[in-house]
Short mmCIF file of C-alpha atoms in Angstrom, two decimals:
data_model
loop_
_atom_site.label_atom_id
_atom_site.label_comp_id
_atom_site.label_asym_id
_atom_site.label_seq_id
_atom_site.Cartn_x
_atom_site.Cartn_y
_atom_site.Cartn_z
CA MET A 129 0.00 0.00 0.00
CA GLU A 130 1.35 3.41 -1.00
CA LYS A 131 2.51 5.61 1.89
CA ASN A 132 2.23 9.42 1.80
CA VAL A 133 4.79 11.57 3.62
CA LEU A 134 5.09 15.29 4.30
CA ILE A 135 8.58 16.64 5.06
CA TYR A 136 9.05 19.64 7.35
CA SER A 137 12.38 21.19 8.35
CA ASN A 138 13.79 24.28 9.99
CA ASN A 139 15.94 26.72 8.01
CA ASN A 140 19.24 25.48 9.35
CA PRO A 141 21.58 24.76 6.37
CA GLN A 142 22.25 21.24 7.64
CA SER A 143 18.53 20.54 7.97
CA LEU A 144 17.76 21.88 4.49
CA LYS A 145 20.57 19.79 2.98
CA LEU A 146 19.28 16.71 4.78
CA LYS A 147 15.76 17.44 3.54
CA GLU A 148 16.96 17.49 -0.07
CA GLU A 149 18.87 14.24 0.47
CA LEU A 150 15.79 12.62 1.99
CA ILE A 151 13.59 13.77 -0.89
CA THR A 152 16.03 12.29 -3.42
CA LYS A 153 16.09 8.96 -1.59
CA ILE A 154 12.30 8.83 -1.21
CA LYS A 155 11.74 9.53 -4.91
CA ALA A 156 13.60 6.30 -5.68
CA THR A 157 10.97 4.33 -3.72
CA ASP A 158 7.21 3.75 -3.86
CA ILE A 159 6.64 6.36 -1.12
CA ARG A 160 4.77 9.48 -2.25
CA ILE A 161 5.71 12.99 -1.07
CA VAL A 162 2.72 15.29 -0.52
CA ASP A 163 2.34 18.97 0.34
CA GLU A 164 0.42 20.59 3.19
CA ASN A 165 -2.89 20.40 1.30
CA GLU A 166 -3.07 16.61 1.39
CA ALA A 167 -3.33 14.49 4.53
CA PRO A 168 -0.08 12.51 5.00
CA ASP A 169 0.40 9.12 6.61
CA PHE A 170 3.66 10.42 8.10
CA ILE A 171 5.04 13.87 8.91
CA ILE A 172 8.84 13.84 8.99
CA SER A 173 10.35 16.69 11.03
CA ILE A 174 14.02 17.56 10.42
CA GLY A 175 15.66 19.69 13.10
CA GLY A 176 15.15 19.48 16.84
CA ASP A 177 12.31 19.36 19.32
CA GLY A 178 11.43 22.98 18.51
CA THR A 179 11.07 22.06 14.84
CA LEU A 180 8.78 19.16 15.70
CA LEU A 181 6.68 21.43 17.90
CA SER A 182 6.36 23.85 14.97
CA ALA A 183 5.39 20.97 12.66
CA PHE A 184 2.77 19.84 15.16
CA HIS A 185 1.18 23.29 15.32
CA GLU A 186 1.41 23.79 11.56
CA PHE A 187 -0.35 20.50 10.84
CA LYS A 188 -2.36 19.78 14.00
CA HIS A 189 -5.49 19.47 11.83
CA TYR A 190 -3.96 16.14 10.69
CA VAL A 191 -3.20 14.91 14.22
CA ASN A 192 -5.87 12.19 14.17
CA SER A 193 -4.70 10.65 10.91
CA THR A 194 -0.91 11.01 10.81
CA ARG A 195 2.19 9.76 12.59
CA PHE A 196 5.22 11.93 13.31
CA ILE A 197 8.87 11.01 12.78
CA GLY A 198 11.64 13.24 14.16
CA ILE A 199 15.14 13.38 12.62
CA HIS A 200 17.49 15.50 14.70
CA THR A 201 20.28 17.65 13.30
CA GLY A 202 21.55 18.72 16.71
CA HIS A 203 21.37 17.18 20.15
CA LEU A 204 19.04 14.23 20.66
CA GLY A 205 15.68 15.49 21.87
CA PHE A 206 12.56 14.01 23.37
CA TYR A 207 10.71 13.79 20.06
CA THR A 208 13.55 13.17 17.59
CA ASP A 209 14.45 9.48 17.45
CA TRP A 210 16.57 9.37 14.31
CA GLN A 211 20.02 10.66 13.43
CA ILE A 212 21.23 12.22 10.17
CA PHE A 213 22.99 9.05 8.96
CA GLU A 214 19.86 6.90 9.35
CA LEU A 215 17.75 8.11 6.42
CA ASP A 216 17.72 4.68 4.76
CA GLU A 217 16.43 3.11 7.99
CA VAL A 218 13.69 5.77 8.25
CA ILE A 219 12.58 5.14 4.68
CA GLU A 220 12.57 1.36 5.11
CA GLY A 221 10.62 1.72 8.35
CA ILE A 222 7.96 3.74 6.52
CA ARG A 223 7.81 1.23 3.67
CA GLN A 224 7.41 -1.73 6.03
CA SER A 225 5.12 0.01 8.52
CA LYS A 226 1.78 -1.62 9.29
CA GLY A 227 0.43 1.29 11.32
CA GLU A 228 2.43 0.84 14.53
CA SER A 229 2.50 3.95 16.69
CA VAL A 230 2.91 5.26 20.22
CA SER A 231 0.61 8.07 21.31
CA TYR A 232 1.06 10.89 23.81
CA PRO A 233 -1.56 13.10 25.53
CA LEU A 234 -2.23 16.65 24.36
CA LEU A 235 -3.46 19.65 26.34
CA LYS A 236 -6.68 21.40 25.31
CA VAL A 237 -6.46 25.16 25.85
CA GLU A 238 -9.71 27.16 25.85
CA MET A 239 -9.26 30.91 26.36
CA THR A 240 -12.04 33.43 26.94
CA LEU A 241 -11.05 36.97 25.95
CA THR A 242 -12.22 40.18 27.60
CA ASP A 243 -14.75 40.73 24.79
CA ASN A 244 -16.18 37.24 25.58
CA SER A 245 -14.90 35.75 22.33
CA THR A 246 -13.00 32.46 22.58
CA LYS A 247 -9.73 31.10 21.25
CA ASN A 248 -8.93 27.39 21.37
CA ASP A 249 -5.66 25.56 20.81
CA LEU A 250 -3.75 22.36 21.53
CA ALA A 251 -0.40 22.07 23.30
CA LEU A 252 2.04 19.19 23.08
CA ASN A 253 4.29 20.37 25.93
CA GLU A 254 2.72 23.10 28.03
CA PHE A 255 0.70 26.25 28.45
CA SER A 256 2.05 29.07 30.59
CA VAL A 257 0.86 32.50 31.64
CA ARG A 258 3.06 35.01 33.40
CA SER A 259 3.44 38.68 34.18
CA PHE A 260 6.44 40.53 32.77
CA LYS A 261 5.83 43.78 34.69
CA GLY A 262 4.91 42.73 38.22
CA THR A 263 3.08 40.18 40.34
CA MET A 264 0.41 38.18 38.50
CA VAL A 265 -2.88 37.57 40.33
CA CYS A 266 -4.97 34.58 39.31
CA GLU A 267 -7.81 32.57 40.86
CA VAL A 268 -7.28 28.83 40.37
CA TYR A 269 -10.25 26.46 40.11
CA ILE A 270 -10.22 22.68 39.83
CA LYS A 271 -13.33 21.83 37.87
CA GLU A 272 -16.00 24.18 39.32
CA HIS A 273 -14.36 24.40 42.73
CA PHE A 274 -12.28 27.37 43.84
CA PHE A 275 -8.87 26.22 45.07
CA GLU A 276 -6.58 29.22 45.64
CA THR A 277 -5.72 32.79 44.69
CA PHE A 278 -2.26 32.71 43.17
CA ARG A 279 0.13 35.65 43.39
CA GLY A 280 3.54 35.34 41.80
CA ASP A 281 5.41 35.32 38.50
CA GLY A 282 3.12 32.90 36.65
CA ILE A 283 1.65 29.43 36.19
CA CYS A 284 2.62 26.49 33.96
CA ILE A 285 0.29 23.62 33.00
CA SER A 286 2.07 20.73 31.30
CA THR A 287 1.35 17.41 29.63
CA PRO A 288 3.29 14.30 30.69
CA THR A 289 5.79 14.69 27.82
CA GLY A 290 6.00 18.41 28.56
CA SER A 291 6.73 17.68 32.22
CA THR A 292 10.44 17.43 31.37
CA GLY A 293 10.59 21.01 30.06
CA LEU A 294 9.58 24.25 31.76
CA ASN A 295 7.65 22.27 34.38
CA LYS A 296 10.78 20.40 35.51
CA ALA A 297 12.79 23.63 35.56
CA LEU A 298 10.19 25.01 37.97
CA GLY A 299 10.51 22.00 40.27
CA GLY A 300 7.57 19.98 38.99
CA ALA A 301 7.47 16.18 38.71
CA VAL A 302 8.41 14.18 35.61
CA ILE A 303 5.34 12.16 34.54
CA HIS A 304 5.37 9.09 32.29
CA PRO A 305 3.31 9.78 29.12
CA ARG A 306 1.19 6.66 29.60
CA LEU A 307 -0.49 8.50 32.49
CA ASP A 308 -3.45 10.58 31.35
CA ALA A 309 -2.84 13.57 33.57
CA ILE A 310 -1.86 17.23 33.51
CA GLN A 311 0.25 19.16 36.01
CA LEU A 312 0.05 22.71 37.34
CA THR A 313 3.28 24.22 38.64
CA GLU A 314 3.67 27.67 40.16
CA MET A 315 6.31 30.21 39.21
CA ALA A 316 7.74 31.99 42.27
CA SER A 317 4.50 32.21 44.26
CA VAL A 318 4.17 34.81 47.03
CA ASN A 319 3.66 33.09 50.38
CA ASN A 320 3.51 35.06 53.64
CA ARG A 321 1.09 35.77 56.48
CA VAL A 322 -1.30 37.54 54.09
CA TYR A 323 -1.08 35.49 50.85
CA ARG A 324 -1.05 31.70 50.67
CA THR A 325 -0.87 29.12 47.86
CA LEU A 326 -0.25 25.38 47.86
CA SER A 327 3.28 26.14 46.60
CA SER A 328 3.56 22.64 45.19
CA SER A 329 2.80 21.01 41.85
CA MET A 330 -0.70 19.56 41.40
CA ILE A 331 -1.42 16.59 39.14
CA ILE A 332 -5.01 15.91 38.08
CA PRO A 333 -6.59 13.10 35.99
CA ARG A 334 -8.30 13.17 32.60
CA ASP A 335 -11.79 13.85 33.93
CA GLU A 336 -10.75 17.00 35.81
CA TRP A 337 -9.55 20.38 34.58
CA PHE A 338 -8.00 23.65 35.70
CA VAL A 339 -9.69 27.03 35.24
CA LEU A 340 -7.61 30.18 35.65
CA HIS A 341 -9.40 33.49 36.23
CA LEU A 342 -6.95 36.33 35.57
CA THR A 343 -7.54 39.47 37.58
CA ASP A 344 -4.43 41.51 36.78
CA GLU A 345 -4.04 44.01 33.94
CA GLU A 346 -4.04 42.35 30.53
CA ASP A 347 -1.16 44.46 29.18
CA ASP A 348 1.12 42.92 31.83
CA ARG A 349 0.54 39.40 30.58
CA SER A 350 2.50 36.97 28.41
CA ILE A 351 0.96 33.68 27.28
CA SER A 352 2.89 30.77 25.78
CA ILE A 353 1.61 27.63 24.08
CA ASP A 354 4.59 25.35 23.51
CA ASN A 355 7.10 27.42 21.51
CA MET A 356 4.62 30.17 20.60
CA SER A 357 4.36 33.34 22.70
CA PHE A 358 1.68 36.04 22.77
CA ASN A 359 2.11 39.31 24.63
CA HIS A 360 -0.74 41.59 25.69
CA MET A 361 -3.40 39.03 24.77
CA PRO A 362 -6.69 40.21 26.41
CA VAL A 363 -7.49 36.92 28.14
CA LYS A 364 -9.65 36.80 31.26
CA MET A 365 -10.16 33.04 31.71
CA ILE A 366 -8.42 29.84 30.59
CA ARG A 367 -9.75 26.30 30.86
CA LEU A 368 -7.14 23.53 30.57
CA GLN A 369 -7.82 19.81 30.28
CA LEU A 370 -6.44 16.77 28.50
CA ALA A 371 -7.62 16.85 24.88
CA ALA A 372 -9.60 14.12 23.17
CA GLU A 373 -6.91 14.14 20.47
CA ARG A 374 -3.52 12.48 20.95
CA ILE A 375 -0.31 12.87 18.96
CA ARG A 376 1.06 9.68 17.44
CA PHE A 377 4.67 8.83 16.64
CA ALA A 378 5.73 6.05 14.28
CA SER A 379 7.03 3.28 16.51
CA PHE A 380 9.21 1.20 14.21
CA ARG A 381 11.86 2.67 16.49
CA HIS A 382 10.85 4.88 19.36
CA MET A 383 13.13 5.47 22.34
CA HIS A 384 11.84 4.43 25.78
CA PHE A 385 10.65 7.49 27.74
CA TRP A 386 12.96 6.93 30.70
CA ASP A 387 15.90 6.47 28.34
CA ARG A 388 15.10 9.93 26.99
CA VAL A 389 14.95 11.38 30.48
CA GLU A 390 18.22 9.76 31.54
CA ASN A 391 19.98 10.75 28.32
CA SER A 392 18.85 14.37 28.60
CA PHE A 393 19.45 15.03 32.30
CA ILE A 394 21.95 12.45 33.58
CA GLY A 395 23.81 10.95 30.61
CA ARG A 396 25.74 8.26 32.49
CA LYS A 397 23.81 5.13 31.57
CA GLN A 398 25.48 4.66 28.19
CA GLY A 399 28.89 4.47 29.78
CA ARG A 400 27.65 1.94 32.33
CA LEU A 401 26.11 -0.19 29.58
CA GLN A 402 29.36 -0.18 27.61
CA GLY A 403 31.17 -1.49 30.68
CA GLN A 404 28.64 -4.23 31.49
CA PRO A 405 29.74 -7.86 31.43
CA SER A 406 28.09 -10.08 28.82
CA GLY A 407 24.65 -11.29 29.84
CA SER A 408 24.03 -8.60 32.43
CA MET A 409 20.67 -6.87 32.65
CA ASN A 410 19.99 -3.99 30.25
CA TYR A 411 18.37 -0.88 31.66
CA LEU A 412 14.83 0.24 30.81
CA LYS A 413 14.03 -2.28 28.12
#
């Protein structure tokens, strides 16, 4: 059965050169290259995690029918499984694929603006809102129930895969992507005898959601959805919950999640594996 692929890259010279090489190799096979107007079976991202995030947002209308493949031209990321010298293996994996995939949760972002209009989006990693002029004030609800009034620099709500990014830098927990949950982590909350927050990350399941009511001045506010930022957006309320949609990655080779975490933040396991005696236990397989 013919496979359709869409190729997306950043503007780095190495990425563009690799894209041309990949196109040449694919044209010698029975795989068909399509443009953005036709739904692909696979979206191949060439670059880094930021490039794959951009590809996801550019083509999220195909998220239910496509599988992503990441080829990295820099450091190994969380979403880029393949290296620049493995193009033939990528192509053969596509040709032999029978639909295998691994899926990750997405975050549904529903924003109500001050004129009562709405703006909806999906996030693969996280949503964040922060003040860049002073203390941000925000009422936090879990479902319909008021939880706390937050005062501080901002708030981050992450998916499990996004838990290793901004969320981790803020002291949040790393969550395995098989768990259908989202996490709220505070940025430098104000806690004294007058103001009080939980001052700890909160993890909630699929059937619950966070609602943020913003009470500070809108021109002080910066909103980010993954790698996209919006300043001065007139938002008064945001509802955040796991989306019905999920992103899928082709799984003819997909690195174990904890291998990604170890490789990104510790980096010692590979040396230990190289020094293992024959027959000893492999890690995280």
